[in-house]
Every structure is written in structure tokens, then in C-alpha cells.
Coordinates of C-alpha atoms in Angstrom, one line a residue:
X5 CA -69.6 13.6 25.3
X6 CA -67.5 16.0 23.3
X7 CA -67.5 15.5 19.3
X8 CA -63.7 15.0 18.3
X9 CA -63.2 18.3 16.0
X10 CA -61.1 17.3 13.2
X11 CA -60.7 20.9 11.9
X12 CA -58.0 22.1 14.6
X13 CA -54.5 22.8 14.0
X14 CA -53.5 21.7 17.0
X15 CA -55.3 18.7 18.8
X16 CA -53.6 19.0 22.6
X17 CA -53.8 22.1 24.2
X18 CA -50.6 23.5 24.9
X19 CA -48.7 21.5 22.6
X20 CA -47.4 23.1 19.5
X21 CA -45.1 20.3 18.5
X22 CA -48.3 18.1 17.1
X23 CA -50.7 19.2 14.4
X24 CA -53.9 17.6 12.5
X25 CA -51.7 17.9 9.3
X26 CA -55.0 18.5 7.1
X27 CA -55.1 22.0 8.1
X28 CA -51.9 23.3 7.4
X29 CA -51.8 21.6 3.9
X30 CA -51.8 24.1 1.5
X31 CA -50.5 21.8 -2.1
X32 CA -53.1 20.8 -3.9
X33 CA -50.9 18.3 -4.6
X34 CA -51.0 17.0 -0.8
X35 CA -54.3 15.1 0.3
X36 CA -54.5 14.2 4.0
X37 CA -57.2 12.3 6.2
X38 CA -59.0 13.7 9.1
X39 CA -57.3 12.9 12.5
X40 CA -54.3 12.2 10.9
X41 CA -51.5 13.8 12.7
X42 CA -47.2 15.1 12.3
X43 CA -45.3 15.6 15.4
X44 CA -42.2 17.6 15.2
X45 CA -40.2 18.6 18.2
X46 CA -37.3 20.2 15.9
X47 CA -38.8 22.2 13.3
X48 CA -42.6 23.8 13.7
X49 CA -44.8 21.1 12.1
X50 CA -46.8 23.3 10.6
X51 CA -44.0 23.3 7.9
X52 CA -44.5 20.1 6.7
X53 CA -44.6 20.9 2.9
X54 CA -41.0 22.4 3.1
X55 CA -39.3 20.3 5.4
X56 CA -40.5 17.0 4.9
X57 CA -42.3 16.8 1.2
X58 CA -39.2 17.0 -1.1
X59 CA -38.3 17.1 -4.8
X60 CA -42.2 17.5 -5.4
X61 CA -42.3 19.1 -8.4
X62 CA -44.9 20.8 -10.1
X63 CA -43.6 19.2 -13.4
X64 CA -44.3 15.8 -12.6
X65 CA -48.0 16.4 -11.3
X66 CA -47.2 13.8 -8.8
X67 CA -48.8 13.2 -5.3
X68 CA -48.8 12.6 -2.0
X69 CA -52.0 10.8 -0.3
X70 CA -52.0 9.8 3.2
X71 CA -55.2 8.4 4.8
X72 CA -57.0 8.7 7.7
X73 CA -55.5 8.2 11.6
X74 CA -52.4 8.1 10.6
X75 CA -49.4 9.0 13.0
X76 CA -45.8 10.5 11.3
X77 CA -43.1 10.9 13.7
X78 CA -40.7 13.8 13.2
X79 CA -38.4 14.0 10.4
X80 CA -40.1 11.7 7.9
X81 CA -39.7 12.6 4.7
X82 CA -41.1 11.8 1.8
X83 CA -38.9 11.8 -1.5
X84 CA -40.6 12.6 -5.1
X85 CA -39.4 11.8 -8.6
X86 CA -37.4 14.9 -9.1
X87 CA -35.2 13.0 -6.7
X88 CA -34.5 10.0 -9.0
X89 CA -32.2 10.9 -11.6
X90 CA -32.6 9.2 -14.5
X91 CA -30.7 6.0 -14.9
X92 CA -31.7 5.3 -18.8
X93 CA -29.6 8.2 -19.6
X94 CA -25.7 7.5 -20.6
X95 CA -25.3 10.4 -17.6
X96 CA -27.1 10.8 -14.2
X97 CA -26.3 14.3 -14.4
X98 CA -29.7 16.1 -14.7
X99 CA -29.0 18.2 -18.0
X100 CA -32.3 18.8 -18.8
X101 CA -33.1 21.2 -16.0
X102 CA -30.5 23.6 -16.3
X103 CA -31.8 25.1 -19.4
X104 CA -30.7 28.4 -18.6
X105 CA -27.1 26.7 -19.6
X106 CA -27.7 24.1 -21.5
X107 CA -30.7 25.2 -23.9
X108 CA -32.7 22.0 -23.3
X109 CA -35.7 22.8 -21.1
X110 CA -38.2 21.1 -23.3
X111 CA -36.8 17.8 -22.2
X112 CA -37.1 19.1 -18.9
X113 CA -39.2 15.4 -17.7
X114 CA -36.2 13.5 -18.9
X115 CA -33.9 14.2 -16.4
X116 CA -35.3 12.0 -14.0
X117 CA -37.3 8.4 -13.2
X118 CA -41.1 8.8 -12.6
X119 CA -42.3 6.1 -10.6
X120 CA -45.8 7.7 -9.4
X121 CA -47.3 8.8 -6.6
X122 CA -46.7 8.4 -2.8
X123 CA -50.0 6.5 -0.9
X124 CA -50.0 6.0 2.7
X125 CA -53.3 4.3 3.8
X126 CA -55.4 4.5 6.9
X127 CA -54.2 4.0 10.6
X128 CA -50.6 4.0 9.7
X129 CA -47.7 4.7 11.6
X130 CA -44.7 6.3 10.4
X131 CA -41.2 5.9 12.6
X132 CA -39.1 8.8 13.1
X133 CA -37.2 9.7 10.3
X134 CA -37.9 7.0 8.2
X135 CA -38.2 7.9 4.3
X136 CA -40.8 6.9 1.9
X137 CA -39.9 7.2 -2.0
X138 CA -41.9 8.0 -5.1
X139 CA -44.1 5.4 -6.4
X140 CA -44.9 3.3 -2.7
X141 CA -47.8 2.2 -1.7
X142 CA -48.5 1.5 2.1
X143 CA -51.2 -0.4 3.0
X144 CA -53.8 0.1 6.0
X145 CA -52.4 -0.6 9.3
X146 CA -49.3 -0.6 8.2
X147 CA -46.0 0.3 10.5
X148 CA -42.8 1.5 9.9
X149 CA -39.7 1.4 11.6
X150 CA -37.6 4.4 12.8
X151 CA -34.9 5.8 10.0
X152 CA -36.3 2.5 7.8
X153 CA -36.3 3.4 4.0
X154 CA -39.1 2.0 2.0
X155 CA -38.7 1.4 -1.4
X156 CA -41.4 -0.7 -1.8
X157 CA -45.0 -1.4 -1.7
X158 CA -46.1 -1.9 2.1
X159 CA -48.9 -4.5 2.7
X160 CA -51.6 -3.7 4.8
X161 CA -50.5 -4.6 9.1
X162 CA -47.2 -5.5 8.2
X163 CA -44.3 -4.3 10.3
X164 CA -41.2 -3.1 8.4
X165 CA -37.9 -1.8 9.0
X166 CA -34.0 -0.8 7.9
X167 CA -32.6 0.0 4.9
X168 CA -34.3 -1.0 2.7
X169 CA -37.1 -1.9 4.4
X170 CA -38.2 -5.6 4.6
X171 CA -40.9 -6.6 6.3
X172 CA -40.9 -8.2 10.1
X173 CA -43.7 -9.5 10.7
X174 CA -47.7 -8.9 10.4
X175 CA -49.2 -7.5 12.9
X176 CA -52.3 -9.8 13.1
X177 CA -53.4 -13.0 11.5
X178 CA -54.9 -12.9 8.3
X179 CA -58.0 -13.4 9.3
X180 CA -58.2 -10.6 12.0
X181 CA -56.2 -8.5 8.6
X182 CA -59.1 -9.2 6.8
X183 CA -61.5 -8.2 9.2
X184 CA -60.4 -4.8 10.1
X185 CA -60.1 -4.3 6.1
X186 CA -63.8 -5.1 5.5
X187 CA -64.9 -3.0 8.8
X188 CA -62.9 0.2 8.0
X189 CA -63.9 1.5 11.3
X190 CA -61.4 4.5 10.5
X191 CA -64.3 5.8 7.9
X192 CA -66.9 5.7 10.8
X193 CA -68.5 8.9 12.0
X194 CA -66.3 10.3 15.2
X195 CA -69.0 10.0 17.6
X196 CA -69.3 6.5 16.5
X197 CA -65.8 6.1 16.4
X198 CA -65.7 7.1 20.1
X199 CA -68.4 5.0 21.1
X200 CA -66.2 1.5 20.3
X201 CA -63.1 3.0 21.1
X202 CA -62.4 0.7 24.2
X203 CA -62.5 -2.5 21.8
X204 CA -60.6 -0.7 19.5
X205 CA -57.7 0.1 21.8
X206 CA -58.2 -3.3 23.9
X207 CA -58.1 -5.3 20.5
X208 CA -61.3 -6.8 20.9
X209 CA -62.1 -7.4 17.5
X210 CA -65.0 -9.9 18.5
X211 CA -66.7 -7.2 20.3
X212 CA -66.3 -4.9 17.1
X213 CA -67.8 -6.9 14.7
X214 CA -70.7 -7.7 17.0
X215 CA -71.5 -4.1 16.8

């Protein structure tokens, strides 16, 4: 049995509209899991930085840290604090980084809200052109909606959706919620990985936690 090679660019043969988003990462600013992959049938997903990672500033030092397994439809997008304008000014209007014109580039971090980094955990999956905003955390498991916008932390297996997302239901009970949290089969060796793949696809999480 073939070893799943997470170090490809692109997983299916012949098909250039899906990449193992790792390897064409080139932010250091940008983590990505193994196996995690973008699928875009507009744009060549191998542009993910420019097309879909937005206002990401090197100013801010912020982040974007996606897990694991993870599957992220075409055209989601993921918006970063240079996108929030700041709302504890008396104006919106981003003064701070025209500094060519207005001689005030020292309070360049003032012209907008920093609310943090972007976290998208393990085995998520992320609807077509749904948008995530700075400072949300999505749990495990988690799934969202096509065109939702989240603007707030995800928990783990919980189904969202619209705008602004809200949560629709969980995917599982708690118990089973807890389970695959402890097990974090998605940090398992590959070959192992493939090995309970069958219960993993069949939902047999009896079977998995026998073995």
C-alpha cells in the first residue's frame, strides 16, 4: 500500500484546480497542516496568498493558522486587521497610512482594529466563498456554510452558516465530540491513518477507539 505523500502540489493527477496548500505557502506568516487542501476552479490555486489572504499586513505581525485535513472551497477568503478600520477614532477614514500626505506614519497601527490572528483547526471544512475575519477561532471538525461570514469563534463540529454566521447544529453528540477530540486521529502517522480509514469514513467511532 502506497504511503500518502503530503509534500505534492497537486494531490490528483491531472487536476490543477486542487493543491496541498502547504507547498505553495510562501508567508511566513501563513502555517498550513499536511493534507490540507484549496480547490479553485476560477483562479490557479496556487495563488492563494494574493487572492484569498487579504489586508495581511506585515505591520500587524498577524497570522493565519489552519490545521490539518482541512478542505477550503474556492473563493474563501480570509480578511486581516488592516481590513478593520478603526472605530475608536472620531473618523473611519484610515489617516494614518497615507503618510506620504498626511505626515503621520508613526501612528501607522492606529488606523485600524486588531483583533488577532485567524485559527482554523483540524478536519475543517470551509464552504465556497465564505469569509473568515481577523481574530476567529474555528474549532476541530468544524463546518462552514457556503458565502457564510464568521465573525466569531467556531466551536469544534458545529455547523454554521449566513451572514453572520450562527451556528446550526452539531455535528455529533457531545460525547462522540469529545471522543474524536481526545483521539486526534488527524495527528496519526499516514500509514496509520490509512489503515482505519474505513471507520473513519463509515463513522464507526466504536471501531476507532477499539483500536
Amino acid at each position: 500500500m502506497a504511503i500518502p505523500d503530503s509534500s505534492k502540489i497537486y494531490p490528483r493527477e491531472g487536476d490543477n484546480q486542487i493543491v496541498y496548500l502547504k507547498n505553495v505557502i510562501t508567508n511566513p506568516n501563513i502555517e498550513v497542516g499536511d493534507f490540507t487542501f484549496y480547490n479553485d476552479f476560477v483562479n490557479d490555486p496556487k495563488d492563494f496568498e494574493r487572492n484569498n489572504v487579504l489586508y495581511q499586513y506585515p505591520i500587524n505581525k498577524d497570522k493565519l493558522i489552519i490545521g490539518k485535513f482541512c478542505s477550503i472551497a474556492c473563493g474563501a477568503r480570509f480578511l486581516f486587521n488592516s481590513a478593520n478600520h478603526s472605530m475608536r477614532s472620531l473618523s473611519t477614514y484610515p489617516f494614518p497610512i497615507f503618510y506620504d500626505e498626511w505626515n503621520h506614519g508613526i501612528w501607522a497601527d492606529k488606523a485600524w482594529d486588531n483583533k488577532g490572528n485567524i485559527v482554523i483547526g483540524n478536519d475543517v471544512w470551509i464552504g465556497y466563498e465564505a469569509v473568515i475575519l481577523a481574530g476567529v477561532t474555528i474549532g476541530d471538525g468544524a463546518i462552514i456554510g457556503a458565502r457564510a461570514v464568521v465573525t466569531k469563534d467556531i466551536p469544534p463540529y458545529t455547523i454554521v452558516g449566513g451572514v453572520p454566521a450562527k451556528p446550526i447544529r452539531k455535528r455529533f453528540s457531545d460525547e462522540v465530540i469529545a471522543q474524536l477530540l481526545a483521539m486526534k486521529w488527524w495527528d496519526l502517522p499516514p500509514e496509520r491513518i490509512s489503515e482505519i480509514i474505513k471507520d473513519i469514513q463509515f463513522g464507526n467511532i466504536e471501531a476507532l477507539i477499539k483500536k
